[in-house]
mmCIF file of C-alpha atoms in Angstrom:
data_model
loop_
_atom_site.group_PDB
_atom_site.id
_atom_site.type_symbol
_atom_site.label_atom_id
_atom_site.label_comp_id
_atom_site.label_asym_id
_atom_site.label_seq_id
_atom_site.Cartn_x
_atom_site.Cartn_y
_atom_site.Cartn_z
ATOM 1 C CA UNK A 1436 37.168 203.686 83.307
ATOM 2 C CA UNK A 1437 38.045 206.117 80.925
ATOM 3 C CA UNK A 1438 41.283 206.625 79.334
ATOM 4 C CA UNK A 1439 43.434 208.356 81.603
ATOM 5 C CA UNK A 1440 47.286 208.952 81.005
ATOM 6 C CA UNK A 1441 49.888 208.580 84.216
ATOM 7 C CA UNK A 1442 53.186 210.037 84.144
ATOM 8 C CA UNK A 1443 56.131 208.372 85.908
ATOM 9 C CA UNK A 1444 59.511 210.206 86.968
ATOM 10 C CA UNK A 1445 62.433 208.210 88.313
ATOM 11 C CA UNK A 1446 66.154 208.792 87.590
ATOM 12 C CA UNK A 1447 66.704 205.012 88.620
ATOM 13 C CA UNK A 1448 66.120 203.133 84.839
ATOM 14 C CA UNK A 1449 65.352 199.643 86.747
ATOM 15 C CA UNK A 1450 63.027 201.221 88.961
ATOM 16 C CA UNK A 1451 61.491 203.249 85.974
ATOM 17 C CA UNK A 1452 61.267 200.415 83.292
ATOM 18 C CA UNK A 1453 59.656 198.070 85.981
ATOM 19 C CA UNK A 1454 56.271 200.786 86.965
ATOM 20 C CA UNK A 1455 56.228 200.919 83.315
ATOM 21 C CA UNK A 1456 56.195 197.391 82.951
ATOM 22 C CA UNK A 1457 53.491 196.971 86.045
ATOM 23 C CA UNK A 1458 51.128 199.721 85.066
ATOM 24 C CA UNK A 1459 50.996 198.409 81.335
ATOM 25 C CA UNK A 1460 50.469 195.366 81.907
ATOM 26 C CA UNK A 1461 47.659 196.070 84.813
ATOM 27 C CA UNK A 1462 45.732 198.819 82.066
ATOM 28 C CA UNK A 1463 45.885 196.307 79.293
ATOM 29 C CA UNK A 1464 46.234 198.840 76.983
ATOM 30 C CA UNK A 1465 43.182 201.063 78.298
ATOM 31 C CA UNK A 1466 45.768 203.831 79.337
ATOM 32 C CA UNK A 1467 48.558 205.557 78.216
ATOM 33 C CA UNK A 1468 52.125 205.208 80.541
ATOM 34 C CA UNK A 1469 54.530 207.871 80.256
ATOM 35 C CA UNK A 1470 58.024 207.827 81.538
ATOM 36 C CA UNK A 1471 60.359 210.853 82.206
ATOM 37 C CA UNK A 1472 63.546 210.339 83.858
ATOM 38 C CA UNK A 1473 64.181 213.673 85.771
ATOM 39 C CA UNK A 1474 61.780 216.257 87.181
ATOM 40 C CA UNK A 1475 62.675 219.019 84.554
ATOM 41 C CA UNK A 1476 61.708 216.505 81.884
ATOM 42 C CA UNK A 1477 58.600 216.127 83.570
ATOM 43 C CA UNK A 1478 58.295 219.832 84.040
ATOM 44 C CA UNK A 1479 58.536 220.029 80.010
ATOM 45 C CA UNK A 1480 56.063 217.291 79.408
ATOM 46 C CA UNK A 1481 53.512 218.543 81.539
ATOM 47 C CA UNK A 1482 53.810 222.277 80.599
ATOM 48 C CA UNK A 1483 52.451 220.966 76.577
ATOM 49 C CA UNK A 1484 50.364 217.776 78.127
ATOM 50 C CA UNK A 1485 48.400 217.791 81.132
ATOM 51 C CA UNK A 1486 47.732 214.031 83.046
ATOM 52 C CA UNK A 1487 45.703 212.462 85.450
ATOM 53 C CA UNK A 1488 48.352 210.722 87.941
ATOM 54 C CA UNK A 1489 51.792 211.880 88.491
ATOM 55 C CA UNK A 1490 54.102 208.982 90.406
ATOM 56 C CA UNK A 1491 57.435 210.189 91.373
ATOM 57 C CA UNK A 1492 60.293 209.470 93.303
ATOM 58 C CA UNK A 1493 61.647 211.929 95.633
ATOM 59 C CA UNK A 1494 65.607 211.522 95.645
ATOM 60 C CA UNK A 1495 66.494 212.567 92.342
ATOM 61 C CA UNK A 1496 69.294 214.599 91.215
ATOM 62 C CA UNK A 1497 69.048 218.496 90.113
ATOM 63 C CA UNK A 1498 65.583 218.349 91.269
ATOM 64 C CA UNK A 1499 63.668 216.352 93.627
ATOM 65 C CA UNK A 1500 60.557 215.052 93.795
ATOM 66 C CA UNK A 1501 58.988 217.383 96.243
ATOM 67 C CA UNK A 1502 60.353 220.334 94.432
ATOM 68 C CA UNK A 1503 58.986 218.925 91.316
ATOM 69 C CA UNK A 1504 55.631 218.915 93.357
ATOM 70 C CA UNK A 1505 56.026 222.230 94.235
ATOM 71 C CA UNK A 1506 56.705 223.612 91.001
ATOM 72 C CA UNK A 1507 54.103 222.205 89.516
ATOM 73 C CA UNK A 1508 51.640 223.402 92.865
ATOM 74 C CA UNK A 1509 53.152 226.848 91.857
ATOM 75 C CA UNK A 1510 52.116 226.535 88.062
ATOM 76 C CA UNK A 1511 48.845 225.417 88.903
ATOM 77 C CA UNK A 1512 49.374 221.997 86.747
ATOM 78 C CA UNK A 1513 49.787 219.621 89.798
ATOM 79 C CA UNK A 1514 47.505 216.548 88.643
ATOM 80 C CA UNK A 1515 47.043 213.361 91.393
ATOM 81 C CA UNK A 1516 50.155 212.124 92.616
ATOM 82 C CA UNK A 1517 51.951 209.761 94.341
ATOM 83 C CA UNK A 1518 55.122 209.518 95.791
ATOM 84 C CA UNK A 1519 57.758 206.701 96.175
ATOM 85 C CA UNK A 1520 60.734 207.250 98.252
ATOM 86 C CA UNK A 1521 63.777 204.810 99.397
ATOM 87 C CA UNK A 1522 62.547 207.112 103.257
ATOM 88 C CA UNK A 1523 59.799 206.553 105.583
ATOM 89 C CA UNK A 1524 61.268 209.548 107.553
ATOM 90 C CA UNK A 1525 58.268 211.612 108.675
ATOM 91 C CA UNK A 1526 59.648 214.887 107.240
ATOM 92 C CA UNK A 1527 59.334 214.043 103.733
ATOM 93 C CA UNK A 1528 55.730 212.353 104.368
ATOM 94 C CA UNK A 1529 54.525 215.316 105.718
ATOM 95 C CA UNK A 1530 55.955 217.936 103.348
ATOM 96 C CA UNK A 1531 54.336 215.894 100.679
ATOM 97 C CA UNK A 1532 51.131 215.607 102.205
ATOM 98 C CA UNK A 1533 51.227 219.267 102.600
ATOM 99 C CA UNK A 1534 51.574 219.012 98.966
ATOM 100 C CA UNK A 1535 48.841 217.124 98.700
ATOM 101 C CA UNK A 1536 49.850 213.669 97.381
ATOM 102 C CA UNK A 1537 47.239 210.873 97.039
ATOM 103 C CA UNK A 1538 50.105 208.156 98.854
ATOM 104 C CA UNK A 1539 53.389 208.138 99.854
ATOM 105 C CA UNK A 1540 54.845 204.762 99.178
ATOM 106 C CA UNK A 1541 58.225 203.203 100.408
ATOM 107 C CA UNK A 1542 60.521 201.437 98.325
ATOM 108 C CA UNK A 1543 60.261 198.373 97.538
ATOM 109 C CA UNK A 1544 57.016 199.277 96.281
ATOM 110 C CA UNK A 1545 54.917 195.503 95.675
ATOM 111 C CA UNK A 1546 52.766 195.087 92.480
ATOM 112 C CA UNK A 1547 49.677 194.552 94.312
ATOM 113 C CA UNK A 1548 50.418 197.511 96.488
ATOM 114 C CA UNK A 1549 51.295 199.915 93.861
ATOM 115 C CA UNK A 1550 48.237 198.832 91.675
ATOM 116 C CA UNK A 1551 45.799 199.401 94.526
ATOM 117 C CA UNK A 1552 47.363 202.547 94.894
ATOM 118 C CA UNK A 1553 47.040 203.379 91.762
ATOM 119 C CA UNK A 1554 43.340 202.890 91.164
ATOM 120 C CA UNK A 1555 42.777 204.360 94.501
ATOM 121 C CA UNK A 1556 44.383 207.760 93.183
ATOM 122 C CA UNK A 1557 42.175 207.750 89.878
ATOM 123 C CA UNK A 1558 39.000 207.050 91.594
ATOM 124 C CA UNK A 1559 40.180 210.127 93.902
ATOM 125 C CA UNK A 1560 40.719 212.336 90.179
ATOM 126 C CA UNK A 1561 37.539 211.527 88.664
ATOM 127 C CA UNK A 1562 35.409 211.979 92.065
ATOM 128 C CA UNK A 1563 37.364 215.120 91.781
ATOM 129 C CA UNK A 1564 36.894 216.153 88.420
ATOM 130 C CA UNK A 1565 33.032 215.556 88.596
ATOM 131 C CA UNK A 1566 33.618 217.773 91.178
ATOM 132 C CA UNK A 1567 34.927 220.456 89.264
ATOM 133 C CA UNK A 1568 32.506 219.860 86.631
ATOM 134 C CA UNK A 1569 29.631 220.686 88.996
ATOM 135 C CA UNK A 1570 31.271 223.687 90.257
ATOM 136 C CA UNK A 1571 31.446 225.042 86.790
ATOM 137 C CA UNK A 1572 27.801 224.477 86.297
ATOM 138 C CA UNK A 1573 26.394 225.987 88.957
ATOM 139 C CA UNK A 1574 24.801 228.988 88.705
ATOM 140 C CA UNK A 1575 24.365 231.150 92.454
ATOM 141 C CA UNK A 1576 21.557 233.028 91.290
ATOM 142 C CA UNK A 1577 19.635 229.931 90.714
ATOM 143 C CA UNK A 1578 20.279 228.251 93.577
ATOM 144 C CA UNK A 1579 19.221 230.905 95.257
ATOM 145 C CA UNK A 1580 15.974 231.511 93.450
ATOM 146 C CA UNK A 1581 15.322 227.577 94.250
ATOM 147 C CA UNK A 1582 15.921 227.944 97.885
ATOM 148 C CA UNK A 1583 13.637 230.869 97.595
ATOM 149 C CA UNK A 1584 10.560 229.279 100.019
ATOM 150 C CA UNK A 1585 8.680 233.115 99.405
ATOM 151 C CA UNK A 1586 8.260 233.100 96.322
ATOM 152 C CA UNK A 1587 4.409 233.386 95.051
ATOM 153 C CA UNK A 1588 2.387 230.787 93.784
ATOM 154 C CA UNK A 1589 1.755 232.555 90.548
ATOM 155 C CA UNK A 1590 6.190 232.727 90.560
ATOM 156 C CA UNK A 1591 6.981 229.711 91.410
ATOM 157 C CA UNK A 1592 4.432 228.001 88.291
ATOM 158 C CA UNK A 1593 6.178 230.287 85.490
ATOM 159 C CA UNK A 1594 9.577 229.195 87.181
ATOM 160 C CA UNK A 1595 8.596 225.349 86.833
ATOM 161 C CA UNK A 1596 7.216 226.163 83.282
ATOM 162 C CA UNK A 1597 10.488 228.057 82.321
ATOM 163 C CA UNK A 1598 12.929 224.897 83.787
ATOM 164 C CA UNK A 1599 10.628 222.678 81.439
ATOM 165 C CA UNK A 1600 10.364 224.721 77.952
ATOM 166 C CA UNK A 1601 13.730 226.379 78.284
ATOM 167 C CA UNK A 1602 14.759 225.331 74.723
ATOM 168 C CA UNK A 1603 11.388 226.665 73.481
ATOM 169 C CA UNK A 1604 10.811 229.826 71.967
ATOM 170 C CA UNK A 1605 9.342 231.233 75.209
ATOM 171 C CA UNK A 1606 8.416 235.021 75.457
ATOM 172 C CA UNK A 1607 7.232 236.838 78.815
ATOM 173 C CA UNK A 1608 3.461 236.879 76.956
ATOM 174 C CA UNK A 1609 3.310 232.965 76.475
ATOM 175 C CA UNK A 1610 4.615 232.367 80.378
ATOM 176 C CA UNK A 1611 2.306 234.924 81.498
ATOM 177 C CA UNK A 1612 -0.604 233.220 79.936
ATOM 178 C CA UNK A 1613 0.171 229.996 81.519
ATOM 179 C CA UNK A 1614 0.359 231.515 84.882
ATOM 180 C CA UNK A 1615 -2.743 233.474 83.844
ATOM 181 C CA UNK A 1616 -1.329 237.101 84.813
ATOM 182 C CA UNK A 1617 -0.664 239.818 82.624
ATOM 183 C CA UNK A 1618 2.549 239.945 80.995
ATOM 184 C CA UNK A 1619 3.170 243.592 82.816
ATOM 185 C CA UNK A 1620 2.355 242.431 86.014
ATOM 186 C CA UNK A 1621 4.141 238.795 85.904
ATOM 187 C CA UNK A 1622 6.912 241.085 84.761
ATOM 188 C CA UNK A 1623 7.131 243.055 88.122
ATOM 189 C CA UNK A 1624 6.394 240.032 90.178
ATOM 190 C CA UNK A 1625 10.154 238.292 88.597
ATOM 191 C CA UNK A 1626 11.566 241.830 89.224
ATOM 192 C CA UNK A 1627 10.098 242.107 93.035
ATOM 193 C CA UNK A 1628 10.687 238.199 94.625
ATOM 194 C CA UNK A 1629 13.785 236.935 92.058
ATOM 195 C CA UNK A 1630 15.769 240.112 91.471
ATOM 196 C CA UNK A 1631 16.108 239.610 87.921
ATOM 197 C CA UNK A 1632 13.978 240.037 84.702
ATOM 198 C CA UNK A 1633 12.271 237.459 83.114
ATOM 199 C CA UNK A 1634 14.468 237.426 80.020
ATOM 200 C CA UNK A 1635 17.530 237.358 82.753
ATOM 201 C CA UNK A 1636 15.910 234.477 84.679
ATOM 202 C CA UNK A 1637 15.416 232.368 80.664
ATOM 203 C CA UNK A 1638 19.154 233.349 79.983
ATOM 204 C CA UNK A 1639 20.082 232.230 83.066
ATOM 205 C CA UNK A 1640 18.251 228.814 82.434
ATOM 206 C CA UNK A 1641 19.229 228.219 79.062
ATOM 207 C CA UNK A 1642 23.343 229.216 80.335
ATOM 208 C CA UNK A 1643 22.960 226.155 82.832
ATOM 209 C CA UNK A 1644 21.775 224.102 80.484
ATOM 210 C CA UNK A 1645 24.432 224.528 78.333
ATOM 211 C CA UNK A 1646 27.162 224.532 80.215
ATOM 212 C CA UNK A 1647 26.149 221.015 81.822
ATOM 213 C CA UNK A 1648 26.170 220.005 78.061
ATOM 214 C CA UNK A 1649 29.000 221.462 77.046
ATOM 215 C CA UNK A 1650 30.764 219.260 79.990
ATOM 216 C CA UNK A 1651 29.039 215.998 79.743
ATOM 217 C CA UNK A 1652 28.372 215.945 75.823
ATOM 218 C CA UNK A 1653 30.178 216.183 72.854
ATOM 219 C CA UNK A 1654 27.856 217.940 70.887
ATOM 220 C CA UNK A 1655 29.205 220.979 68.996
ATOM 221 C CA UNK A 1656 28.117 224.699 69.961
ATOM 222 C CA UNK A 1657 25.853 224.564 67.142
ATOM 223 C CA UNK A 1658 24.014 221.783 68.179
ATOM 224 C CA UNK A 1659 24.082 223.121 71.729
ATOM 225 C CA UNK A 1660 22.578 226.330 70.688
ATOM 226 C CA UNK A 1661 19.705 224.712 69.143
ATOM 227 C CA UNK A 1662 18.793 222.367 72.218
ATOM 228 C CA UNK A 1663 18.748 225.506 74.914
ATOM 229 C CA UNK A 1664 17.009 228.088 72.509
ATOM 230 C CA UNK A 1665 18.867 230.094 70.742
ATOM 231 C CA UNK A 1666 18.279 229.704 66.849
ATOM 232 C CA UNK A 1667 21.659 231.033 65.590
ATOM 233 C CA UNK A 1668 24.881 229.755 67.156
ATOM 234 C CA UNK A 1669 26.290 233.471 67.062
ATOM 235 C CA UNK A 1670 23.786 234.983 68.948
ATOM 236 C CA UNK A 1671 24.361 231.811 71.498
ATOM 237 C CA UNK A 1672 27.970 232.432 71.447
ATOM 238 C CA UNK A 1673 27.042 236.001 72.070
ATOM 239 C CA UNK A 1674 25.053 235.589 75.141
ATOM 240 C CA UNK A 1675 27.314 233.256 77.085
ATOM 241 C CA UNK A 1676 30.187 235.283 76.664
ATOM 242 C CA UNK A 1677 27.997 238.290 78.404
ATOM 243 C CA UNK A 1678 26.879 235.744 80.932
ATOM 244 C CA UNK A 1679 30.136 233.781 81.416
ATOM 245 C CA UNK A 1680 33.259 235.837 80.205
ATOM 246 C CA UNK A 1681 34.370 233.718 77.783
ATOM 247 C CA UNK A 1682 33.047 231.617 74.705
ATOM 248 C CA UNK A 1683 31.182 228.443 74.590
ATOM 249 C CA UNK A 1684 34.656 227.056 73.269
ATOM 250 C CA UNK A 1685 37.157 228.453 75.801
ATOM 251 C CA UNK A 1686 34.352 227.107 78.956
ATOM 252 C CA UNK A 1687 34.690 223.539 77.555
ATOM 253 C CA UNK A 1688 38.516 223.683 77.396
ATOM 254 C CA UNK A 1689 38.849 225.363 80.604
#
């Protein structure tokens, strides 16, 4: 598992230094335990540095835990949580499943239980995250050119030979002579069954390709550039911000 970093919030110090204790011992180093003793520290903390489990106790003074949650919900920076509370009352259980909460947890909270909790809640962010990471790739107007089933034969070739050499320098004259059409008339066909140009349906290609490896890779948008196409990382950087609305850069920190 990756590194991931879990934030704790009690206003209890006992209660506070012994999840610490726990949760270091249980990562063996492999992640990083915060602690913040009050919900507007954790407010603070998570406003300049965003984590991947938030555990947090609901009585608190000032602030409690659920408003903390809802705060955060509000701010759009609500990461997994889960919640520990001296209550089992239903109300509280159900406002914070409202909120969303991975597991609700009564004190005393066992080792064992809060461990399996707590790996139970990560696996839940990073199904999540590849999630989100999927989302981002997609692209609709490929899907639906995929699902397409009416597409021509002559189409549906240059397609298959446009997925494969995407990083090529491909022109509508060398696809047309692999389909063995002229480049005027395979130019009408993309226009007539896809709804988009030929140089729109490449871009669109090359976009994907780049955005799955500006997620999954750490390549640099120079080296990006070069494996979907594009010889200069300007004109690249160019292109995706037409397509996408924003720069290589500002997609991968999104």
């Amino acid at each position: 598992m990756n590194e991931k970093k879990i934030l704790i919030v009690d206003d209890e110090p006992r209660t506070l230094n012994g999840l610490k204790r726990t949760l270091e011992k249980w990562s063996e180093g492999q992640h990083i335990i915060i602690c913040c003793d009050n919900a507007h520290a954790a407010i603070d903390y998570l406003q300049k540095e965003p984590v991947h489990l938030l555990i947090t106790d609901i009585s608190m003074p000032e602030m409690t835990g659920l408003k903390l949650l809802d705060t955060l919900n509000k701010q759009s920076r609500l990461p997994m949580v889960i919640v520990i509370s001296a209550y089992s009352e239903f109300e509280y259980a159900q406002e914070a499943l409202r909120l969303g909460v991975a597991n609700y947890l009564v004190k005393p909270v066992g080792k064992d239980k809060l461990i399996e909790s707590v790996e139970e809640a990560l696996d839940k962010q990073e199904d999540l995250m590849k999630t989100k990471v999927i989302e981002k790739m997609v692209d609709d107007h490929l899907i639906k050119v995929n699902r397409n089933d009416s597409c021509s034969r002559s189409i549906r070739e240059a397609i298959e030979y446009i997925d494969e050499y995407y990083y090529a320098d491909l022109s509508l004259k060398k696809v047309a002579a692999h389909v063995h059409l002229n480049p005027s008339y395979l130019s009408t066909l993309f226009k007539d069954e896809l709804k988009l140009s030929f140089v729109e349906y490449l871009t669109r290609v090359r976009i994907q390709r780049a955005k799955q490896l500006l997620l999954t890779t750490d390549l640099n948008v120079t080296e990006i550039a070069e494996k979907v196409g594009y010889s200069t990382p300007k004109y690249f950087n160019k292109v995706f911000k037409e397509q996408e609305k924003v720069t290589p850069s500002g997609f991968r920190k999104k």
